[in-house]
Amino acid sequence: MALGTRTYQTVKLEHEQGITWVILNRPEKRNAMNPTMHFEMLDVLDQLEADPDTKVMVLTGAGEAWCGGQDLKEFFRELDDKPIERARASRAAQQWRWHRLFTFPKPTIAMVNGYAFGGAFTQLIACDFAIAAEDAIFGLSEVNWGIFPGGLVSRVLADAMTYRDAMYYIMTGEPFDGRKAAEMRLVTKAVPRDRLREETVQLAQKLLDKNPHVLRAAKEVYKACRTMDYWQAEEYLAAKGVALQHTDPEGGRSKGIRQFIDEKRYRPGFSAYSRED
Ligand code: ACO
């Protein structure tokens, strides 16, 4: 599918009113991630970051899977005796699924339409939000075929699951459904399958109404300061707050204060300022 002049073998893109749907597109292999998909996703993120029509990004999968994890044949076995290709593919895999996606400058939603296994947890957790079909199936299946959750999976699980839940699913490899994922707070919410797209669009629309410069800064600072000590966080947040006042082309802060204090047009506790004036 083309974005501008680009075509992808393993990823399909669809645009709809500010939302770009990034669809992992190897349904016959349950959207397992082969090296081509990793290189293509790096390029997709480069393109979408600069694309003015992409205001919210939704990551989903074609067919019955969200993502079947790393491709056991093409990513693992076929690269076992190719160290250079293995290193390149691994770097691309970590880059797009964590470093780039976790800090993507626009809101990201994982719309989990089906199977999500192993390495797929990396991009699941990197996304700002995750909405799952109640009957989607998740699993840390690594132990079932002789490895442990590698790449960055064990690390990012520590951010997104409790110690008890992570240990249970890492060590048993037992699958669980979208309802259970929501109960554990691994996903934002689980919804009936026939409402999955609608609920995702509703969340995207909520985000589309907000000042994108403020949203970008809000996610950046929250994600960055989680690993700082208090002194560093205080300094960093103060500096980023000043920077935002100078870089926000909408002048959101002063507009928001004016519309509330002077014009009494809205209550920030319940809704956002009007971006129109
Ligand atoms: N790697 C490579 N090929 C895969 C993968 C994968 N992760 N997942 C599915 N496929 C392929 C199958 O080999 C099969 O290919 P074929 O048609 O050429 O034989 C095709 O996709 C369909 O798979 P089936 O097993 O026939 O489909 P089914 O719908 O019955 O089951 C399921 C889907 C549950 C996803 C199953 O394929 C499965 O368990 N896949 C492995 C999941 C997994 O453990 N992923 C790795 C996690 S560890 C990690 O990512 C580091």
PDB file of N, CA and C and ligand atoms in Angstrom, residues 26-33 64-65 67-76 97 115-120 137 139-145 147-151 153, ligand 1:
ATOM      1  N   ARG A  26       0.008  -9.535   7.340  1.00  0.00           N
ATOM      2  CA  ARG A  26       0.376 -10.891   6.905  1.00  0.00           C
ATOM      3  C   ARG A  26      -0.654 -11.842   7.518  1.00  0.00           C
ATOM      4  N   PRO A  27      -1.923 -11.664   7.150  1.00  0.00           N
ATOM      5  CA  PRO A  27      -2.965 -12.432   7.847  1.00  0.00           C
ATOM      6  C   PRO A  27      -2.761 -13.933   7.745  1.00  0.00           C
ATOM      7  N   GLU A  28      -2.191 -14.387   6.622  1.00  0.00           N
ATOM      8  CA  GLU A  28      -2.000 -15.838   6.452  1.00  0.00           C
ATOM      9  C   GLU A  28      -0.960 -16.386   7.434  1.00  0.00           C
ATOM     10  N   LYS A  29      -0.127 -15.496   7.982  1.00  0.00           N
ATOM     11  CA  LYS A  29       0.859 -15.893   9.007  1.00  0.00           C
ATOM     12  C   LYS A  29       0.505 -15.264  10.341  1.00  0.00           C
ATOM     13  N   ARG A  30      -0.747 -14.918  10.517  1.00  0.00           N
ATOM     14  CA  ARG A  30      -1.264 -14.312  11.759  1.00  0.00           C
ATOM     15  C   ARG A  30      -0.462 -13.063  12.137  1.00  0.00           C
ATOM     16  N   ASN A  31      -0.034 -12.334  11.110  1.00  0.00           N
ATOM     17  CA  ASN A  31       0.715 -11.072  11.281  1.00  0.00           C
ATOM     18  C   ASN A  31       1.968 -11.249  12.128  1.00  0.00           C
ATOM     19  N   ALA A  32       2.589 -12.421  12.011  1.00  0.00           N
ATOM     20  CA  ALA A  32       3.892 -12.629  12.662  1.00  0.00           C
ATOM     21  C   ALA A  32       4.894 -11.653  12.033  1.00  0.00           C
ATOM     22  N   MET A  33       5.807 -11.183  12.878  1.00  0.00           N
ATOM     23  CA  MET A  33       6.725 -10.129  12.423  1.00  0.00           C
ATOM     24  C   MET A  33       8.000 -10.735  11.837  1.00  0.00           C
ATOM     25  N   GLU A  64      -7.592 -12.424  11.469  1.00  0.00           N
ATOM     26  CA  GLU A  64      -8.016 -12.807  12.818  1.00  0.00           C
ATOM     27  C   GLU A  64      -6.980 -12.538  13.900  1.00  0.00           C
ATOM     28  N   ALA A  65      -5.797 -12.053  13.522  1.00  0.00           N
ATOM     29  CA  ALA A  65      -4.760 -11.802  14.537  1.00  0.00           C
ATOM     30  C   ALA A  65      -4.454 -10.313  14.640  1.00  0.00           C
ATOM     31  N   CYS A  67      -1.239  -9.561  16.275  1.00  0.00           N
ATOM     32  CA  CYS A  67       0.138  -9.871  15.866  1.00  0.00           C
ATOM     33  C   CYS A  67       0.564 -11.163  16.560  1.00  0.00           C
ATOM     34  N   GLY A  68       0.956 -12.144  15.756  1.00  0.00           N
ATOM     35  CA  GLY A  68       1.350 -13.454  16.289  1.00  0.00           C
ATOM     36  C   GLY A  68       2.764 -13.504  16.844  1.00  0.00           C
ATOM     37  N   GLY A  69       3.360 -12.336  17.135  1.00  0.00           N
ATOM     38  CA  GLY A  69       4.712 -12.318  17.709  1.00  0.00           C
ATOM     39  C   GLY A  69       5.770 -12.356  16.616  1.00  0.00           C
ATOM     40  N   GLN A  70       6.998 -12.596  17.046  1.00  0.00           N
ATOM     41  CA  GLN A  70       8.080 -12.694  16.060  1.00  0.00           C
ATOM     42  C   GLN A  70       7.844 -13.916  15.178  1.00  0.00           C
ATOM     43  N   ASP A  71       8.274 -13.811  13.931  1.00  0.00           N
ATOM     44  CA  ASP A  71       8.147 -14.935  13.007  1.00  0.00           C
ATOM     45  C   ASP A  71       9.216 -15.976  13.362  1.00  0.00           C
ATOM     46  N   LEU A  72       8.738 -17.132  13.864  1.00  0.00           N
ATOM     47  CA  LEU A  72       9.687 -18.140  14.346  1.00  0.00           C
ATOM     48  C   LEU A  72      10.594 -18.663  13.241  1.00  0.00           C
ATOM     49  N   LYS A  73      10.086 -18.617  12.016  1.00  0.00           N
ATOM     50  CA  LYS A  73      10.887 -19.130  10.893  1.00  0.00           C
ATOM     51  C   LYS A  73      11.802 -18.031  10.353  1.00  0.00           C
ATOM     52  N   GLU A  74      11.190 -16.920   9.928  1.00  0.00           N
ATOM     53  CA  GLU A  74      11.976 -15.899   9.220  1.00  0.00           C
ATOM     54  C   GLU A  74      12.799 -15.002  10.143  1.00  0.00           C
ATOM     55  N   PHE A  75      12.298 -14.728  11.348  1.00  0.00           N
ATOM     56  CA  PHE A  75      13.064 -13.851  12.248  1.00  0.00           C
ATOM     57  C   PHE A  75      14.053 -14.672  13.082  1.00  0.00           C
ATOM     58  N   PHE A  76      13.622 -15.872  13.527  1.00  0.00           N
ATOM     59  CA  PHE A  76      14.513 -16.676  14.375  1.00  0.00           C
ATOM     60  C   PHE A  76      15.339 -17.656  13.539  1.00  0.00           C
ATOM     61  N   ARG A  97       9.301  -0.877  17.559  1.00  0.00           N
ATOM     62  CA  ARG A  97       8.296  -1.339  18.527  1.00  0.00           C
ATOM     63  C   ARG A  97       8.425  -0.650  19.872  1.00  0.00           C
ATOM     64  N   TYR A 115      -5.361 -12.403  18.114  1.00  0.00           N
ATOM     65  CA  TYR A 115      -4.157 -12.933  18.778  1.00  0.00           C
ATOM     66  C   TYR A 115      -3.064 -11.883  18.976  1.00  0.00           C
ATOM     67  N   ALA A 116      -2.507 -11.861  20.197  1.00  0.00           N
ATOM     68  CA  ALA A 116      -1.354 -10.998  20.506  1.00  0.00           C
ATOM     69  C   ALA A 116      -0.395 -11.843  21.343  1.00  0.00           C
ATOM     70  N   PHE A 117       0.704 -12.258  20.736  1.00  0.00           N
ATOM     71  CA  PHE A 117       1.617 -13.177  21.423  1.00  0.00           C
ATOM     72  C   PHE A 117       3.036 -12.624  21.521  1.00  0.00           C
ATOM     73  N   GLY A 118       3.676 -12.988  22.618  1.00  0.00           N
ATOM     74  CA  GLY A 118       5.113 -12.791  22.788  1.00  0.00           C
ATOM     75  C   GLY A 118       5.607 -11.399  22.456  1.00  0.00           C
ATOM     76  N   GLY A 119       6.409 -11.312  21.402  1.00  0.00           N
ATOM     77  CA  GLY A 119       7.013 -10.031  21.017  1.00  0.00           C
ATOM     78  C   GLY A 119       6.001  -8.938  20.737  1.00  0.00           C
ATOM     79  N   ALA A 120       4.759  -9.312  20.459  1.00  0.00           N
ATOM     80  CA  ALA A 120       3.714  -8.303  20.198  1.00  0.00           C
ATOM     81  C   ALA A 120       3.427  -7.453  21.430  1.00  0.00           C
ATOM     82  N   ILE A 137      -7.132 -12.928  22.067  1.00  0.00           N
ATOM     83  CA  ILE A 137      -6.329 -13.837  22.903  1.00  0.00           C
ATOM     84  C   ILE A 137      -4.894 -13.325  23.005  1.00  0.00           C
ATOM     85  N   GLY A 139      -0.988 -13.866  24.907  1.00  0.00           N
ATOM     86  CA  GLY A 139      -0.188 -14.891  25.563  1.00  0.00           C
ATOM     87  C   GLY A 139       1.291 -14.590  25.520  1.00  0.00           C
ATOM     88  N   LEU A 140       1.949 -14.854  26.671  1.00  0.00           N
ATOM     89  CA  LEU A 140       3.415 -14.829  26.706  1.00  0.00           C
ATOM     90  C   LEU A 140       3.832 -16.268  26.464  1.00  0.00           C
ATOM     91  N   SER A 141       3.819 -16.629  25.175  1.00  0.00           N
ATOM     92  CA  SER A 141       3.940 -18.035  24.790  1.00  0.00           C
ATOM     93  C   SER A 141       5.388 -18.503  24.694  1.00  0.00           C
ATOM     94  N   GLU A 142       6.336 -17.605  25.002  1.00  0.00           N
ATOM     95  CA  GLU A 142       7.744 -17.952  24.800  1.00  0.00           C
ATOM     96  C   GLU A 142       8.138 -19.263  25.469  1.00  0.00           C
ATOM     97  N   VAL A 143       7.729 -19.435  26.760  1.00  0.00           N
ATOM     98  CA  VAL A 143       8.158 -20.670  27.457  1.00  0.00           C
ATOM     99  C   VAL A 143       7.604 -21.916  26.776  1.00  0.00           C
ATOM    100  N   ASN A 144       6.510 -21.744  26.046  1.00  0.00           N
ATOM    101  CA  ASN A 144       5.906 -22.912  25.386  1.00  0.00           C
ATOM    102  C   ASN A 144       6.778 -23.451  24.268  1.00  0.00           C
ATOM    103  N   TRP A 145       7.652 -22.599  23.729  1.00  0.00           N
ATOM    104  CA  TRP A 145       8.507 -23.133  22.661  1.00  0.00           C
ATOM    105  C   TRP A 145      10.001 -22.959  22.959  1.00  0.00           C
ATOM    106  N   ILE A 147      11.936 -20.527  24.916  1.00  0.00           N
ATOM    107  CA  ILE A 147      12.726 -19.342  25.242  1.00  0.00           C
ATOM    108  C   ILE A 147      12.013 -18.581  26.369  1.00  0.00           C
ATOM    109  N   PHE A 148      12.594 -17.488  26.817  1.00  0.00           N
ATOM    110  CA  PHE A 148      11.901 -16.605  27.775  1.00  0.00           C
ATOM    111  C   PHE A 148      11.555 -15.322  27.034  1.00  0.00           C
ATOM    112  N   PRO A 149      10.662 -14.479  27.573  1.00  0.00           N
ATOM    113  CA  PRO A 149      10.324 -13.229  26.883  1.00  0.00           C
ATOM    114  C   PRO A 149      11.552 -12.324  26.768  1.00  0.00           C
ATOM    115  N   GLY A 150      12.106 -12.294  25.568  1.00  0.00           N
ATOM    116  CA  GLY A 150      13.365 -11.556  25.349  1.00  0.00           C
ATOM    117  C   GLY A 150      13.108 -10.233  24.652  1.00  0.00           C
ATOM    118  N   GLY A 151      14.100  -9.803  23.854  1.00  0.00           N
ATOM    119  CA  GLY A 151      13.995  -8.464  23.252  1.00  0.00           C
ATOM    120  C   GLY A 151      13.860  -7.486  24.400  1.00  0.00           C
ATOM    121  N   VAL A 153      10.704  -7.498  26.001  1.00  0.00           N
ATOM    122  CA  VAL A 153       9.409  -7.864  26.577  1.00  0.00           C
ATOM    123  C   VAL A 153       9.458  -7.954  28.102  1.00  0.00           C
TER     124      VAL A 153
HETATM  125  N1  ACO B   1       5.908 -17.337  13.398  1.00  0.00           N
HETATM  126  C1  ACO B   1       5.882 -17.930  12.201  1.00  0.00           C
HETATM  127  N2  ACO B   1       4.759 -18.376  11.637  1.00  0.00           N
HETATM  128  C2  ACO B   1       3.609 -18.217  12.318  1.00  0.00           C
HETATM  129  C3  ACO B   1       3.567 -17.600  13.576  1.00  0.00           C
HETATM  130  C4  ACO B   1       4.791 -17.137  14.124  1.00  0.00           C
HETATM  131  N3  ACO B   1       4.846 -16.506  15.296  1.00  0.00           N
HETATM  132  N4  ACO B   1       2.280 -17.591  14.008  1.00  0.00           N
HETATM  133  C5  ACO B   1       1.552 -18.178  13.039  1.00  0.00           C
HETATM  134  N5  ACO B   1       2.362 -18.556  12.032  1.00  0.00           N
HETATM  135  C6  ACO B   1       1.985 -19.232  10.782  1.00  0.00           C
HETATM  136  C7  ACO B   1       1.839 -20.732  10.943  1.00  0.00           C
HETATM  137  O1  ACO B   1       3.102 -21.381  10.857  1.00  0.00           O
HETATM  138  C8  ACO B   1       0.938 -21.040   9.789  1.00  0.00           C
HETATM  139  O2  ACO B   1       1.698 -21.040   8.621  1.00  0.00           O
HETATM  140  P1  ACO B   1       1.380 -22.084   7.392  1.00  0.00           P
HETATM  141  O3  ACO B   1      -0.027 -21.756   6.950  1.00  0.00           O
HETATM  142  O4  ACO B   1       2.411 -21.795   6.377  1.00  0.00           O
HETATM  143  O5  ACO B   1       1.469 -23.449   8.016  1.00  0.00           O
HETATM  144  C9  ACO B   1       0.003 -19.828   9.732  1.00  0.00           C
HETATM  145  O6  ACO B   1       0.698 -18.795  10.396  1.00  0.00           O
HETATM  146  C10 ACO B   1      -1.302 -20.040  10.448  1.00  0.00           C
HETATM  147  O7  ACO B   1      -1.009 -20.553  11.736  1.00  0.00           O
HETATM  148  P2  ACO B   1      -1.939 -21.666  12.430  1.00  0.00           P
HETATM  149  O8  ACO B   1      -1.252 -22.141  13.650  1.00  0.00           O
HETATM  150  O9  ACO B   1      -2.328 -22.678  11.423  1.00  0.00           O
HETATM  151  O10 ACO B   1      -3.230 -20.751  12.764  1.00  0.00           O
HETATM  152  P3  ACO B   1      -4.270 -20.843  13.947  1.00  0.00           P
HETATM  153  O11 ACO B   1      -5.282 -19.776  13.640  1.00  0.00           O
HETATM  154  O12 ACO B   1      -4.741 -22.232  14.157  1.00  0.00           O
HETATM  155  O13 ACO B   1      -3.446 -20.410  15.261  1.00  0.00           O
HETATM  156  C11 ACO B   1      -1.928 -19.019  16.508  1.00  0.00           C
HETATM  157  C12 ACO B   1      -2.966 -19.107  15.381  1.00  0.00           C
HETATM  158  C13 ACO B   1      -2.595 -19.365  17.846  1.00  0.00           C
HETATM  159  C14 ACO B   1      -1.423 -17.593  16.498  1.00  0.00           C
HETATM  160  C15 ACO B   1      -0.784 -20.052  16.257  1.00  0.00           C
HETATM  161  O14 ACO B   1      -0.335 -19.896  14.916  1.00  0.00           O
HETATM  162  C16 ACO B   1       0.392 -19.853  17.163  1.00  0.00           C
HETATM  163  O15 ACO B   1       0.398 -20.356  18.279  1.00  0.00           O
HETATM  164  N6  ACO B   1       1.400 -19.089  16.671  1.00  0.00           N
HETATM  165  C17 ACO B   1       2.600 -18.828  17.463  1.00  0.00           C
HETATM  166  C18 ACO B   1       2.365 -17.722  18.466  1.00  0.00           C
HETATM  167  C19 ACO B   1       3.654 -17.475  19.210  1.00  0.00           C
HETATM  168  O16 ACO B   1       4.004 -18.235  20.098  1.00  0.00           O
HETATM  169  N7  ACO B   1       4.373 -16.445  18.776  1.00  0.00           N
HETATM  170  C20 ACO B   1       5.722 -16.209  19.173  1.00  0.00           C
HETATM  171  C21 ACO B   1       5.790 -15.525  20.462  1.00  0.00           C
HETATM  172  S1  ACO B   1       7.435 -15.423  21.086  1.00  0.00           S
HETATM  173  C22 ACO B   1       8.093 -14.068  20.362  1.00  0.00           C
HETATM  174  O17 ACO B   1       7.464 -13.328  19.679  1.00  0.00           O
HETATM  175  C23 ACO B   1       9.533 -13.720  20.697  1.00  0.00           C
END
